C-alpha atoms as a printed R data frame, in Angstrom:
   type eleno elety resid chain resno       x       y       z
1  ATOM     1    CA   MET     A     1  -7.705   5.784  -5.277
2  ATOM     2    CA   LEU     A     2  -9.107   4.249  -2.132
3  ATOM     3    CA   PRO     A     3  -8.907   5.132   1.563
4  ATOM     4    CA   GLY     A     4  -7.428   2.550   3.925
5  ATOM     5    CA   LYS     A     5  -6.235   1.994   7.481
6  ATOM     6    CA   VAL     A     6  -2.788   0.585   8.271
7  ATOM     7    CA   ILE     A     7  -3.266  -2.517  10.426
8  ATOM     8    CA   GLY     A     8   0.254  -3.939  10.406
9  ATOM     9    CA   LYS     A     9   3.730  -4.199   8.928
10 ATOM    10    CA   ALA     A    10   4.994  -7.001   6.706
11 ATOM    11    CA   VAL     A    11   8.429  -8.590   6.948
12 ATOM    12    CA   ALA     A    12   9.701 -11.041   4.351
13 ATOM    13    CA   THR     A    13  12.953 -12.971   4.333
14 ATOM    14    CA   VAL     A    14  12.543 -13.730   0.629
15 ATOM    15    CA   LYS     A    15  10.857 -11.294  -1.737
16 ATOM    16    CA   HIS     A    16  10.782 -10.209  -5.342
17 ATOM    17    CA   GLY     A    17  13.905  -8.312  -6.414
18 ATOM    18    CA   SER     A    18  11.918  -5.135  -7.029
19 ATOM    19    CA   LEU     A    19  11.005  -5.013  -3.323
20 ATOM    20    CA   ARG     A    20  14.498  -5.103  -1.806
21 ATOM    21    CA   GLY     A    21  14.794  -2.259   0.670
22 ATOM    22    CA   GLU     A    22  11.120  -1.335   0.332
23 ATOM    23    CA   ARG     A    23   8.756  -0.954   3.278
24 ATOM    24    CA   LEU     A    24   5.605  -3.085   3.141
25 ATOM    25    CA   LEU     A    25   2.432  -2.511   5.152
26 ATOM    26    CA   VAL     A    26  -0.800  -4.432   5.630
27 ATOM    27    CA   VAL     A    27  -3.683  -2.053   4.923
28 ATOM    28    CA   GLN     A    28  -7.422  -2.606   5.274
29 ATOM    29    CA   PRO     A    29  -9.171  -0.792   2.410
30 ATOM    30    CA   LEU     A    30 -12.169   1.262   3.547
31 ATOM    31    CA   ARG     A    31 -15.423   2.268   1.908
32 ATOM    32    CA   LEU     A    32 -15.753   5.906   0.930
33 ATOM    33    CA   ASP     A    33 -17.246   6.656   4.365
34 ATOM    34    CA   GLY     A    34 -13.691   6.136   5.684
35 ATOM    35    CA   VAL     A    35 -14.813   3.726   8.409
36 ATOM    36    CA   SER     A    36 -16.385   0.530   7.003
37 ATOM    37    CA   PRO     A    37 -14.000  -2.189   5.721
38 ATOM    38    CA   GLU     A    38 -14.017  -2.878   1.979
39 ATOM    39    CA   GLY     A    39 -12.750  -6.339   1.020
40 ATOM    40    CA   PHE     A    40  -9.629  -8.074   2.274
41 ATOM    41    CA   PRO     A    41  -6.481  -6.439   3.730
42 ATOM    42    CA   GLN     A    42  -3.817  -5.713   1.107
43 ATOM    43    CA   LEU     A    43  -0.023  -5.746   1.047
44 ATOM    44    CA   VAL     A    44   1.010  -2.181   0.186
45 ATOM    45    CA   LEU     A    45   4.296  -0.481  -0.760
46 ATOM    46    CA   ASP     A    46   4.972   2.532   1.496
47 ATOM    47    CA   ARG     A    47   7.576   5.222   0.898
48 ATOM    48    CA   LEU     A    48   5.834   7.905   2.965
49 ATOM    49    CA   GLY     A    49   6.362   6.457   6.448
50 ATOM    50    CA   ALA     A    50   2.784   5.624   7.438
51 ATOM    51    CA   GLY     A    51   2.376   3.886  10.795
52 ATOM    52    CA   ILE     A    52  -0.062   1.433  12.321
53 ATOM    53    CA   GLY     A    53  -3.413   3.130  12.836
54 ATOM    54    CA   ASP     A    54  -2.819   5.805  10.181
55 ATOM    55    CA   ARG     A    55  -5.451   6.406   7.534
56 ATOM    56    CA   VAL     A    56  -3.891   6.431   4.067
57 ATOM    57    CA   LEU     A    57  -4.873   6.985   0.459
58 ATOM    58    CA   LEU     A    58  -4.065   3.992  -1.743
59 ATOM    59    CA   THR     A    59  -3.457   3.770  -5.468
60 ATOM    60    CA   SER     A    60  -3.398   0.707  -7.694
61 ATOM    61    CA   ASP     A    61  -1.784   2.526 -10.628
62 ATOM    62    CA   GLY     A    62   0.524  -0.164 -12.006
63 ATOM    63    CA   SER     A    63   2.616   2.181 -14.148
64 ATOM    64    CA   LEU     A    64   3.254   4.515 -11.185
65 ATOM    65    CA   ILE     A    65   4.371   1.608  -8.992
66 ATOM    66    CA   ALA     A    66   6.566   0.144 -11.741
67 ATOM    67    CA   GLU     A    67   8.233   3.552 -12.083
68 ATOM    68    CA   MET     A    68   8.712   3.821  -8.298
69 ATOM    69    CA   VAL     A    69  10.565   0.489  -8.090
70 ATOM    70    CA   SER     A    70  12.191   0.849 -11.537
71 ATOM    71    CA   ARG     A    71  10.909  -2.544 -12.702
72 ATOM    72    CA   ARG     A    72   8.021  -3.341 -15.039
73 ATOM    73    CA   ASP     A    73   7.808  -6.909 -13.692
74 ATOM    74    CA   SER     A    74   7.133  -5.913 -10.070
75 ATOM    75    CA   PRO     A    75   4.256  -7.879  -8.478
76 ATOM    76    CA   VAL     A    76   3.173  -4.909  -6.338
77 ATOM    77    CA   ARG     A    77  -0.385  -3.774  -6.967
78 ATOM    78    CA   TRP     A    78  -1.021  -1.185  -4.211
79 ATOM    79    CA   SER     A    79   0.986   1.795  -2.969
80 ATOM    80    CA   VAL     A    80   0.461   4.493  -0.333
81 ATOM    81    CA   MET     A    81  -0.200   7.727  -2.194
82 ATOM    82    CA   GLY     A    82  -0.818   9.911   0.845
83 ATOM    83    CA   ILE     A    83  -1.383   9.966   4.600
84 ATOM    84    CA   LEU     A    84  -4.776  11.403   5.533
85 ATOM    85    CA   ASP     A    85  -5.364  13.866   8.353
86 ATOM    86    CA   LYS     A    86  -7.179  12.515  11.374
């Protein structure tokens, strides 16, 4: 698990079949201090309705994500696991 900040939304005209109808966000992972950036922004699957500026908790649990989209071959690595209080 890793904290992150939503910095944008992603729109794709062509995407992997496991992502049809899914909401994708661009999230900047943060260090554990919750403020400093950690690495590059990531494309993240979101089923919780996070918005730009929200702080979120990310997971890279591949089996959880594969179960969410019902496909073992999904290319998604990150998913929003929770929206953090301000």
